[in-house]
Amino acid sequence: MEKRKTTGRKISSVIALQTIGSSLVISSIGPAMQDSWIVVIIAVGLSILLAWMYGALLKLYPDRGFLQIFQEVFGNTAGKAICGIYAAYAVFAGAQTFYIYNEFIKIVGLNETPQVAILMVSLPLIIWQVRSGPDNIGSCSKFLLPIALIFVGLTFLLGIPFMDADNLKPVLGSGPTALVHGTFSTLVAPFGETVLAVPFFGVADRNIKPLRVMVKGILIGGAVLLTATLRNLMILGAPTCRLFLFVSYDAVGIISIGDFVSRISVLIGINLVLSGIVRIDVSLYAASLSVSEALGTRGSTRPAACCGLLMVVLGYILYNNMLSAVDFIPYIPAIGIPFQFIFPLIALITGRIKSTRRKKQAGNGAGERQQCRENTEN
Amino acid sequence: MPDLLLSLILTAAIAAADFLTAGKDGGDAKAEKRLTWFSVPVYAFVIFADIVLGLGVQLDLGPKLAELLGPWMKIG
């Protein structure tokens, strides 16, 4: 269905903004407390391994999309079933983001406005964006990413007078268990959620290298997360950070230089809303593509409309209020593990075995043909 | 979505836009039919959920799901 090919730069921007948008959903200050910035660095390193796994899978079947590979490896029925489960995961991930996104706008800016009014503006636009194709999402991300980077850099620089480097001490004081715990949860969400952006490679230029594109996106997103984590930690301190729902927004809210630079937290609000939209876009695109693969209608983004509505409704079915959504956040990584690690790993191993067997058979076939030719010549 | 009428209007408008634009971009007719059959029950579910939530029923299934997943699944 897609006519235009998406470039690697656009996909990198999508991955970076998807990672940045995670700070809307998941607080960057985890169980590792003041060592959370170290956790981000380790998680970025480990997520490159994940990207390698997805890249190797895409390289194994260069003419197939990520979801089509499951059908190729596991057979038609099992592959379609996995696509269906992936659709459910993408809808769930999107529902979580959509709910918190709406609550964020309501809590921070529009207290009296009915949430459905916000949805009436945002949902049709998000559906249109996804139905216009991944290239459109990529173009939007490519434009929005520099804005996000400038805002994060600016808030870091303006926050320097309010920072206290002692808030990072004692370095590695949180202990190895908290460090491992924090690294694992940061690896699974947000970095592992790159899996939802992998279907973008199905409509990408043949010449691009998926691993390089993913690593670029992860590194940009990781650098922003690291900057934001350091800024939040140094301004508020780890124990205070854990008291806030939207840490970045509240940390930057402290910054005020004279009468001129104040209420600068609006920049963070804009950042979270923009990257939140890209995050919802990615989930919705993955969900609609998975549904169309499961139904055997390759590449259609038409299910975006019903999947988008399902995401919104699911958010309200799952949570009564923002606090119940926040309480569920620790369970998100556990739900993501099969989709981020297990299915792709099994597909990679099975795919490798199948391709080795195919090569051997091709080699044997060539040998037999050679022998036949020699016998007839003799 | 607590506002029953507005959420029903939103759902109906999106569903109508979806059905009206189906097959207009030159897709396979059989595939479009299959997608329509998939979306009809989804829209029906969304309308049902709109009505239930709009009438003030609080389902709050998140904590119940967390209970089902068990404390050993708590990672973050």
Short mmCIF file of C-alpha atoms in Angstrom, two decimals:
data_model
loop_
_atom_site.label_atom_id
_atom_site.label_comp_id
_atom_site.label_asym_id
_atom_site.label_seq_id
_atom_site.Cartn_x
_atom_site.Cartn_y
_atom_site.Cartn_z
CA MET A 1 0.00 0.00 0.00
CA GLU A 2 2.84 2.38 0.85
CA LYS A 3 4.13 4.19 -2.18
CA ARG A 4 7.06 6.11 -0.71
CA LYS A 5 10.06 4.47 0.89
CA THR A 6 11.01 5.61 4.37
CA THR A 7 14.59 6.71 4.90
CA GLY A 8 16.88 5.54 7.69
CA ARG A 9 17.08 9.03 9.16
CA LYS A 10 13.33 9.18 9.56
CA ILE A 11 13.20 5.81 11.31
CA SER A 12 16.05 6.87 13.62
CA SER A 13 14.03 9.98 14.54
CA VAL A 14 10.96 7.84 15.21
CA ILE A 15 12.93 5.53 17.53
CA ALA A 16 14.56 8.48 19.33
CA LEU A 17 11.25 10.28 19.91
CA GLN A 18 9.58 7.04 20.98
CA THR A 19 12.27 6.63 23.64
CA ILE A 20 12.05 10.28 24.71
CA GLY A 21 8.25 10.00 24.94
CA SER A 22 8.64 7.17 27.42
CA SER A 23 9.53 9.67 30.12
CA LEU A 24 5.87 10.68 29.89
CA VAL A 25 4.89 7.18 30.93
CA ILE A 26 7.78 5.89 32.97
CA SER A 27 9.74 7.93 35.51
CA SER A 28 13.43 7.99 34.69
CA ILE A 29 14.23 7.63 38.40
CA GLY A 30 13.80 3.92 39.13
CA PRO A 31 14.84 1.65 41.97
CA ALA A 32 18.50 2.64 41.49
CA MET A 33 17.68 6.12 42.88
CA GLN A 34 20.74 8.41 42.55
CA ASP A 35 22.43 5.85 40.27
CA SER A 36 19.59 6.01 37.72
CA TRP A 37 21.85 7.84 35.27
CA ILE A 38 24.31 4.89 35.36
CA VAL A 39 21.36 2.57 34.75
CA VAL A 40 20.44 4.56 31.60
CA ILE A 41 24.01 4.20 30.26
CA ILE A 42 24.11 0.43 30.87
CA ALA A 43 20.60 -0.01 29.43
CA VAL A 44 21.61 1.88 26.26
CA GLY A 45 24.59 -0.48 25.87
CA LEU A 46 22.42 -3.57 26.33
CA SER A 47 19.70 -2.28 24.03
CA ILE A 48 22.25 -2.20 21.22
CA LEU A 49 22.38 -6.00 21.63
CA LEU A 50 18.60 -6.07 21.26
CA ALA A 51 18.90 -3.91 18.14
CA TRP A 52 21.50 -6.38 16.82
CA MET A 53 18.98 -9.20 17.30
CA TYR A 54 16.24 -7.33 15.40
CA GLY A 55 18.76 -6.28 12.75
CA ALA A 56 19.97 -9.89 12.29
CA LEU A 57 16.37 -11.06 11.92
CA LEU A 58 15.67 -8.41 9.26
CA LYS A 59 18.93 -9.28 7.48
CA LEU A 60 17.97 -12.95 7.36
CA TYR A 61 14.86 -12.11 5.32
CA PRO A 62 15.73 -8.85 3.54
CA ASP A 63 12.63 -8.89 1.33
CA ARG A 64 10.22 -9.39 4.24
CA GLY A 65 8.80 -7.06 6.88
CA PHE A 66 9.28 -7.80 10.59
CA LEU A 67 5.78 -9.29 11.01
CA GLN A 68 5.98 -11.24 7.76
CA ILE A 69 9.15 -12.91 9.04
CA PHE A 70 7.09 -14.63 11.77
CA GLN A 71 4.86 -16.15 9.10
CA GLU A 72 7.92 -17.19 7.11
CA VAL A 73 9.62 -18.81 10.11
CA PHE A 74 6.72 -20.31 12.06
CA GLY A 75 4.39 -21.07 9.16
CA ASN A 76 1.24 -19.30 8.09
CA THR A 77 -1.11 -20.16 10.97
CA ALA A 78 1.33 -19.77 13.87
CA GLY A 79 2.83 -16.66 12.26
CA LYS A 80 -0.59 -15.03 11.93
CA ALA A 81 -1.40 -15.95 15.53
CA ILE A 82 1.83 -14.25 16.68
CA CYS A 83 0.88 -11.18 14.60
CA GLY A 84 -2.47 -11.14 16.40
CA ILE A 85 -0.75 -11.29 19.80
CA TYR A 86 1.63 -8.52 18.68
CA ALA A 87 -1.41 -6.42 17.76
CA ALA A 88 -2.78 -6.92 21.28
CA TYR A 89 0.57 -5.87 22.79
CA ALA A 90 0.77 -2.78 20.58
CA VAL A 91 -2.81 -1.81 21.48
CA PHE A 92 -1.99 -2.26 25.17
CA ALA A 93 1.22 -0.18 24.91
CA GLY A 94 -0.68 2.50 23.01
CA ALA A 95 -3.55 2.46 25.53
CA GLN A 96 -1.11 3.04 28.40
CA THR A 97 0.53 5.97 26.61
CA PHE A 98 -2.78 7.44 25.43
CA TYR A 99 -4.30 7.34 28.90
CA ILE A 100 -1.31 8.98 30.58
CA TYR A 101 -1.02 11.48 27.71
CA ASN A 102 -4.64 12.57 28.25
CA GLU A 103 -4.24 12.66 32.02
CA PHE A 104 -1.04 14.72 31.63
CA ILE A 105 -2.82 17.35 29.54
CA LYS A 106 -5.72 17.37 32.00
CA ILE A 107 -3.61 17.56 35.18
CA VAL A 108 -1.05 20.04 33.88
CA GLY A 109 -3.04 22.34 31.64
CA LEU A 110 -6.73 21.79 31.03
CA ASN A 111 -8.36 20.89 34.34
CA GLU A 112 -11.91 21.82 33.44
CA THR A 113 -11.89 20.57 29.85
CA PRO A 114 -13.62 17.20 29.31
CA GLN A 115 -11.06 14.62 28.21
CA VAL A 116 -13.18 13.60 25.28
CA ALA A 117 -12.75 17.13 23.91
CA ILE A 118 -8.97 16.63 23.90
CA LEU A 119 -9.52 13.25 22.25
CA MET A 120 -11.74 14.78 19.59
CA VAL A 121 -8.77 16.86 18.49
CA SER A 122 -5.93 14.38 18.94
CA LEU A 123 -7.39 10.98 18.00
CA PRO A 124 -8.54 11.74 14.42
CA LEU A 125 -5.18 13.41 13.73
CA ILE A 126 -3.23 10.44 15.07
CA ILE A 127 -5.37 8.02 13.02
CA TRP A 128 -4.90 10.15 9.90
CA GLN A 129 -1.14 10.26 10.51
CA VAL A 130 -0.93 6.47 10.75
CA ARG A 131 -3.22 5.89 7.77
CA SER A 132 -1.05 8.25 5.71
CA GLY A 133 1.74 5.71 6.14
CA PRO A 134 4.98 5.27 8.06
CA ASP A 135 6.81 7.75 5.85
CA ASN A 136 4.50 10.46 7.13
CA ILE A 137 5.19 9.51 10.77
CA GLY A 138 8.90 9.52 9.93
CA SER A 139 8.73 12.97 8.34
CA CYS A 140 6.90 14.39 11.38
CA SER A 141 9.47 12.80 13.72
CA LYS A 142 12.39 14.14 11.69
CA PHE A 143 10.96 17.63 12.10
CA LEU A 144 10.02 17.25 15.78
CA LEU A 145 13.24 15.63 17.00
CA PRO A 146 15.44 18.77 16.78
CA ILE A 147 12.75 20.70 18.70
CA ALA A 148 12.79 18.09 21.47
CA LEU A 149 16.62 18.11 21.55
CA ILE A 150 16.77 21.93 21.75
CA PHE A 151 14.20 22.05 24.56
CA VAL A 152 15.98 19.38 26.63
CA GLY A 153 19.37 21.07 26.09
CA LEU A 154 17.92 24.47 26.98
CA THR A 155 16.26 23.26 30.18
CA PHE A 156 19.53 21.56 31.20
CA LEU A 157 21.55 24.74 30.65
CA LEU A 158 19.01 26.98 32.41
CA GLY A 159 18.77 24.50 35.27
CA ILE A 160 22.53 24.56 36.01
CA PRO A 161 22.23 27.27 38.74
CA PHE A 162 19.65 25.10 40.54
CA MET A 163 21.66 21.87 40.36
CA ASP A 164 23.50 20.23 43.20
CA ALA A 165 26.02 17.58 42.08
CA ASP A 166 25.96 16.11 45.61
CA ASN A 167 22.52 14.70 44.76
CA LEU A 168 24.33 12.09 42.65
CA LYS A 169 26.31 10.81 45.64
CA PRO A 170 27.06 8.19 46.82
CA VAL A 171 27.86 6.92 43.35
CA LEU A 172 26.94 3.21 43.07
CA GLY A 173 25.54 3.49 46.59
CA SER A 174 22.19 1.97 45.63
CA GLY A 175 23.74 -1.52 45.59
CA PRO A 176 24.10 -4.14 42.86
CA THR A 177 20.55 -5.53 43.21
CA ALA A 178 18.91 -2.15 42.67
CA LEU A 179 21.31 -1.46 39.80
CA VAL A 180 20.49 -4.75 38.02
CA HIS A 181 16.79 -4.29 38.75
CA GLY A 182 16.83 -0.74 37.39
CA THR A 183 18.89 -1.68 34.33
CA PHE A 184 16.53 -4.51 33.43
CA SER A 185 13.38 -2.42 33.75
CA THR A 186 14.95 0.47 31.76
CA LEU A 187 16.11 -1.99 29.10
CA VAL A 188 12.63 -3.46 28.66
CA ALA A 189 10.83 -0.12 28.80
CA PRO A 190 11.62 2.22 27.05
CA PHE A 191 14.48 0.73 25.00
CA GLY A 192 12.93 -2.68 24.37
CA GLU A 193 9.83 -0.98 23.03
CA THR A 194 11.90 -0.26 19.91
CA VAL A 195 10.37 -3.57 18.79
CA LEU A 196 7.18 -1.64 17.99
CA ALA A 197 9.16 0.54 15.56
CA VAL A 198 10.82 -2.42 13.78
CA PRO A 199 7.85 -2.89 11.36
CA PHE A 200 8.87 0.49 9.87
CA PHE A 201 11.77 -1.30 8.18
CA GLY A 202 9.25 -3.23 6.05
CA VAL A 203 8.70 -0.07 3.99
CA ALA A 204 12.22 1.32 4.27
CA ASP A 205 14.80 1.80 1.56
CA ARG A 206 16.52 -1.48 0.68
CA ASN A 207 19.95 0.18 0.99
CA ILE A 208 19.67 1.17 4.66
CA LYS A 209 21.26 -0.88 7.40
CA PRO A 210 18.63 -1.60 10.10
CA LEU A 211 21.19 -2.07 12.89
CA ARG A 212 22.89 1.27 12.21
CA VAL A 213 19.52 3.06 12.01
CA MET A 214 18.27 1.52 15.26
CA VAL A 215 21.53 2.21 17.11
CA LYS A 216 21.44 5.84 15.98
CA GLY A 217 17.88 6.24 17.26
CA ILE A 218 18.67 4.48 20.54
CA LEU A 219 21.79 6.60 21.10
CA ILE A 220 19.93 9.89 20.49
CA GLY A 221 17.01 8.80 22.68
CA GLY A 222 19.43 7.47 25.32
CA ALA A 223 21.42 10.72 25.34
CA VAL A 224 18.23 12.72 25.91
CA LEU A 225 17.06 10.36 28.66
CA LEU A 226 20.51 10.59 30.30
CA THR A 227 20.48 14.40 30.15
CA ALA A 228 16.95 14.54 31.56
CA THR A 229 17.76 12.03 34.32
CA LEU A 230 20.90 13.93 35.35
CA ARG A 231 19.00 17.24 35.30
CA ASN A 232 16.11 15.87 37.39
CA LEU A 233 18.43 14.16 39.86
CA MET A 234 20.68 17.19 40.33
CA ILE A 235 17.79 19.64 40.67
CA LEU A 236 15.44 17.63 42.88
CA GLY A 237 17.43 14.72 44.28
CA ALA A 238 16.37 11.07 43.94
CA PRO A 239 13.98 10.82 46.93
CA THR A 240 12.04 13.94 45.87
CA CYS A 241 11.95 12.79 42.24
CA ARG A 242 10.09 9.66 43.27
CA LEU A 243 7.31 11.78 44.80
CA PHE A 244 6.30 13.34 41.47
CA LEU A 245 4.13 11.89 38.71
CA PHE A 246 5.80 13.88 35.92
CA VAL A 247 9.34 14.35 37.24
CA SER A 248 10.78 16.32 34.31
CA TYR A 249 7.86 18.74 34.33
CA ASP A 250 8.15 19.39 38.06
CA ALA A 251 11.97 19.55 38.10
CA VAL A 252 12.05 22.16 35.34
CA GLY A 253 9.19 24.03 37.05
CA ILE A 254 11.71 25.08 39.73
CA ILE A 255 13.83 26.98 37.20
CA SER A 256 13.22 30.70 37.39
CA ILE A 257 15.84 33.32 36.59
CA GLY A 258 14.53 36.78 37.46
CA ASP A 259 11.13 37.67 35.99
CA PHE A 260 12.22 36.84 32.48
CA VAL A 261 12.87 33.08 32.64
CA SER A 262 10.06 31.48 34.60
CA ARG A 263 7.38 28.83 34.03
CA ILE A 264 9.81 27.20 31.64
CA SER A 265 8.22 23.81 32.38
CA VAL A 266 5.92 24.57 29.43
CA LEU A 267 8.84 23.47 27.23
CA ILE A 268 8.82 20.06 28.91
CA GLY A 269 5.05 19.93 28.50
CA ILE A 270 5.43 20.56 24.76
CA ASN A 271 8.19 17.94 24.57
CA LEU A 272 6.12 15.30 26.32
CA VAL A 273 3.03 16.02 24.21
CA LEU A 274 4.96 15.94 20.91
CA SER A 275 6.96 12.83 21.71
CA GLY A 276 3.86 11.26 23.27
CA ILE A 277 2.07 11.62 19.93
CA VAL A 278 4.94 9.89 18.11
CA ARG A 279 4.88 7.13 20.72
CA ILE A 280 1.14 6.61 20.19
CA ASP A 281 1.69 6.76 16.41
CA VAL A 282 4.29 3.99 16.59
CA SER A 283 2.05 1.76 18.72
CA LEU A 284 -0.95 2.41 16.47
CA TYR A 285 1.04 1.73 13.30
CA ALA A 286 2.42 -1.52 14.77
CA ALA A 287 -1.08 -2.53 15.91
CA SER A 288 -2.77 -1.83 12.56
CA LEU A 289 -0.01 -3.53 10.60
CA SER A 290 -0.16 -6.58 12.90
CA VAL A 291 -3.94 -6.78 12.49
CA SER A 292 -3.68 -6.56 8.70
CA GLU A 293 -0.95 -9.23 8.67
CA ALA A 294 -3.06 -11.47 10.90
CA LEU A 295 -6.02 -11.03 8.56
CA GLY A 296 -3.87 -11.64 5.50
CA THR A 297 -4.30 -8.12 4.09
CA ARG A 298 -0.64 -7.16 3.77
CA GLY A 299 0.50 -3.64 4.61
CA SER A 300 -2.92 -2.03 5.06
CA THR A 301 -3.14 0.70 7.70
CA ARG A 302 -6.94 0.76 7.59
CA PRO A 303 -7.31 -0.93 11.02
CA ALA A 304 -5.74 2.25 12.51
CA ALA A 305 -9.21 3.77 13.05
CA CYS A 306 -10.68 0.93 15.08
CA CYS A 307 -7.38 0.17 16.85
CA GLY A 308 -7.06 3.86 17.85
CA LEU A 309 -10.53 3.87 19.39
CA LEU A 310 -9.80 0.56 21.09
CA MET A 311 -6.62 2.06 22.61
CA VAL A 312 -8.55 4.98 24.08
CA VAL A 313 -11.34 2.83 25.49
CA LEU A 314 -8.90 0.24 26.86
CA GLY A 315 -7.09 2.96 28.81
CA TYR A 316 -10.35 3.94 30.53
CA ILE A 317 -11.32 0.31 31.13
CA LEU A 318 -7.96 -0.42 32.77
CA TYR A 319 -7.61 2.67 34.94
CA ASN A 320 -9.87 4.82 37.07
CA ASN A 321 -7.36 7.55 37.61
CA MET A 322 -3.74 8.51 37.09
CA LEU A 323 -2.58 6.81 40.29
CA SER A 324 -3.95 3.42 39.28
CA ALA A 325 -2.14 3.83 35.92
CA VAL A 326 1.10 4.68 37.74
CA ASP A 327 0.70 1.65 40.03
CA PHE A 328 0.54 -0.57 36.96
CA ILE A 329 3.79 0.79 35.45
CA PRO A 330 6.08 -1.78 37.20
CA TYR A 331 4.17 -4.56 35.41
CA ILE A 332 4.66 -3.10 31.92
CA PRO A 333 8.18 -4.56 31.42
CA ALA A 334 6.95 -8.06 32.33
CA ILE A 335 4.25 -7.85 29.67
CA GLY A 336 6.80 -6.67 27.09
CA ILE A 337 9.41 -9.43 27.59
CA PRO A 338 7.88 -12.08 25.26
CA PHE A 339 7.48 -9.57 22.43
CA GLN A 340 10.86 -7.90 22.83
CA PHE A 341 13.09 -10.90 23.62
CA ILE A 342 11.43 -14.30 23.36
CA PHE A 343 9.54 -14.24 20.01
CA PRO A 344 12.31 -12.42 18.06
CA LEU A 345 15.01 -14.67 19.57
CA ILE A 346 13.10 -17.88 18.72
CA ALA A 347 12.42 -16.50 15.22
CA LEU A 348 16.11 -15.67 14.76
CA ILE A 349 17.33 -19.10 15.90
CA THR A 350 14.69 -20.95 13.84
CA GLY A 351 15.35 -18.73 10.83
CA ARG A 352 19.11 -19.36 11.06
CA ILE A 353 18.60 -23.14 11.30
CA LYS A 354 16.22 -23.07 8.31
CA SER A 355 18.59 -20.98 6.20
CA THR A 356 21.58 -23.23 7.07
CA ARG A 357 19.52 -26.30 6.10
CA ARG A 358 18.44 -24.61 2.87
CA LYS A 359 22.05 -23.81 2.02
CA LYS A 360 23.13 -27.39 2.78
CA GLN A 361 20.33 -28.78 0.61
CA ALA A 362 21.27 -26.40 -2.18
CA GLY A 363 24.91 -27.52 -1.81
CA ASN A 364 23.92 -31.22 -1.86
CA GLY A 365 21.68 -30.62 -4.88
CA ALA A 366 24.52 -28.94 -6.74
CA GLY A 367 26.90 -31.84 -5.82
CA GLU A 368 24.42 -34.47 -7.04
CA ARG A 369 23.88 -32.58 -10.30
CA GLN A 370 27.66 -32.37 -10.79
CA GLN A 371 28.02 -36.14 -10.19
CA CYS A 372 25.18 -36.91 -12.66
CA ARG A 373 26.85 -34.73 -15.28
CA GLU A 374 30.19 -36.53 -14.75
CA ASN A 375 28.49 -39.99 -14.99
CA THR A 376 26.75 -39.10 -18.28
CA GLU A 377 30.02 -37.72 -19.69
CA ASN A 378 31.83 -40.99 -18.77
CA MET B 1 -14.56 8.58 28.76
CA PRO B 2 -17.16 9.90 31.15
CA ASP B 3 -18.97 12.14 28.63
CA LEU B 4 -21.38 9.67 27.08
CA LEU B 5 -22.78 11.74 24.25
CA LEU B 6 -19.49 13.25 23.11
CA SER B 7 -17.67 9.91 23.18
CA LEU B 8 -20.48 8.26 21.18
CA ILE B 9 -20.29 11.09 18.62
CA LEU B 10 -16.50 10.67 18.39
CA THR B 11 -16.78 6.89 17.90
CA ALA B 12 -19.57 7.22 15.34
CA ALA B 13 -17.68 9.90 13.40
CA ILE B 14 -14.45 7.87 13.25
CA ALA B 15 -16.33 4.68 12.30
CA ALA B 16 -18.23 6.53 9.58
CA ALA B 17 -15.02 8.06 8.21
CA ASP B 18 -13.42 4.60 8.24
CA PHE B 19 -16.27 2.93 6.33
CA LEU B 20 -16.75 5.81 3.89
CA THR B 21 -13.09 5.80 2.89
CA ALA B 22 -12.79 2.00 2.70
CA GLY B 23 -11.58 0.77 -0.66
CA LYS B 24 -11.12 4.28 -2.04
CA ASP B 25 -7.33 3.96 -2.32
CA GLY B 26 -7.52 1.11 -4.76
CA GLY B 27 -6.91 -1.76 -2.34
CA ASP B 28 -7.90 -5.38 -2.85
CA ALA B 29 -11.71 -5.65 -2.51
CA LYS B 30 -11.51 -9.01 -0.70
CA ALA B 31 -9.00 -7.61 1.80
CA GLU B 32 -11.16 -4.53 2.40
CA LYS B 33 -14.14 -6.79 3.09
CA ARG B 34 -12.11 -8.79 5.60
CA LEU B 35 -10.97 -5.60 7.35
CA THR B 36 -14.56 -4.37 7.49
CA TRP B 37 -15.67 -7.62 9.12
CA PHE B 38 -12.88 -7.18 11.66
CA SER B 39 -13.71 -3.57 12.45
CA VAL B 40 -17.50 -4.00 12.92
CA PRO B 41 -17.24 -5.98 16.22
CA VAL B 42 -14.43 -3.68 17.41
CA TYR B 43 -16.62 -0.61 16.89
CA ALA B 44 -19.53 -2.42 18.58
CA PHE B 45 -17.29 -3.13 21.58
CA VAL B 46 -16.06 0.48 21.69
CA ILE B 47 -19.68 1.79 21.64
CA PHE B 48 -20.62 -0.68 24.40
CA ALA B 49 -17.60 0.43 26.46
CA ASP B 50 -18.49 4.10 25.80
CA ILE B 51 -21.99 3.50 27.19
CA VAL B 52 -20.76 1.53 30.22
CA LEU B 53 -18.07 4.10 31.07
CA GLY B 54 -20.39 6.99 30.25
CA LEU B 55 -22.97 5.69 32.72
CA GLY B 56 -20.33 6.01 35.42
CA VAL B 57 -19.32 2.36 35.84
CA GLN B 58 -15.69 2.23 36.98
CA LEU B 59 -14.09 -0.97 35.80
CA ASP B 60 -10.50 -0.26 36.97
CA LEU B 61 -9.22 -3.57 35.55
CA GLY B 62 -5.54 -2.52 35.81
CA PRO B 63 -5.10 -3.45 39.49
CA LYS B 64 -7.02 -6.70 38.90
CA LEU B 65 -4.72 -7.53 35.99
CA ALA B 66 -1.71 -6.72 38.18
CA GLU B 67 -3.09 -9.08 40.84
CA LEU B 68 -3.49 -11.74 38.16
CA LEU B 69 0.05 -11.25 36.90
CA GLY B 70 1.31 -11.71 40.43
CA PRO B 71 3.87 -9.82 42.47
CA TRP B 72 6.75 -11.79 40.87
CA MET B 73 5.96 -10.04 37.62
CA LYS B 74 6.62 -6.65 39.19
CA ILE B 75 9.87 -5.53 37.58
CA GLY B 76 9.98 -1.76 37.32
#
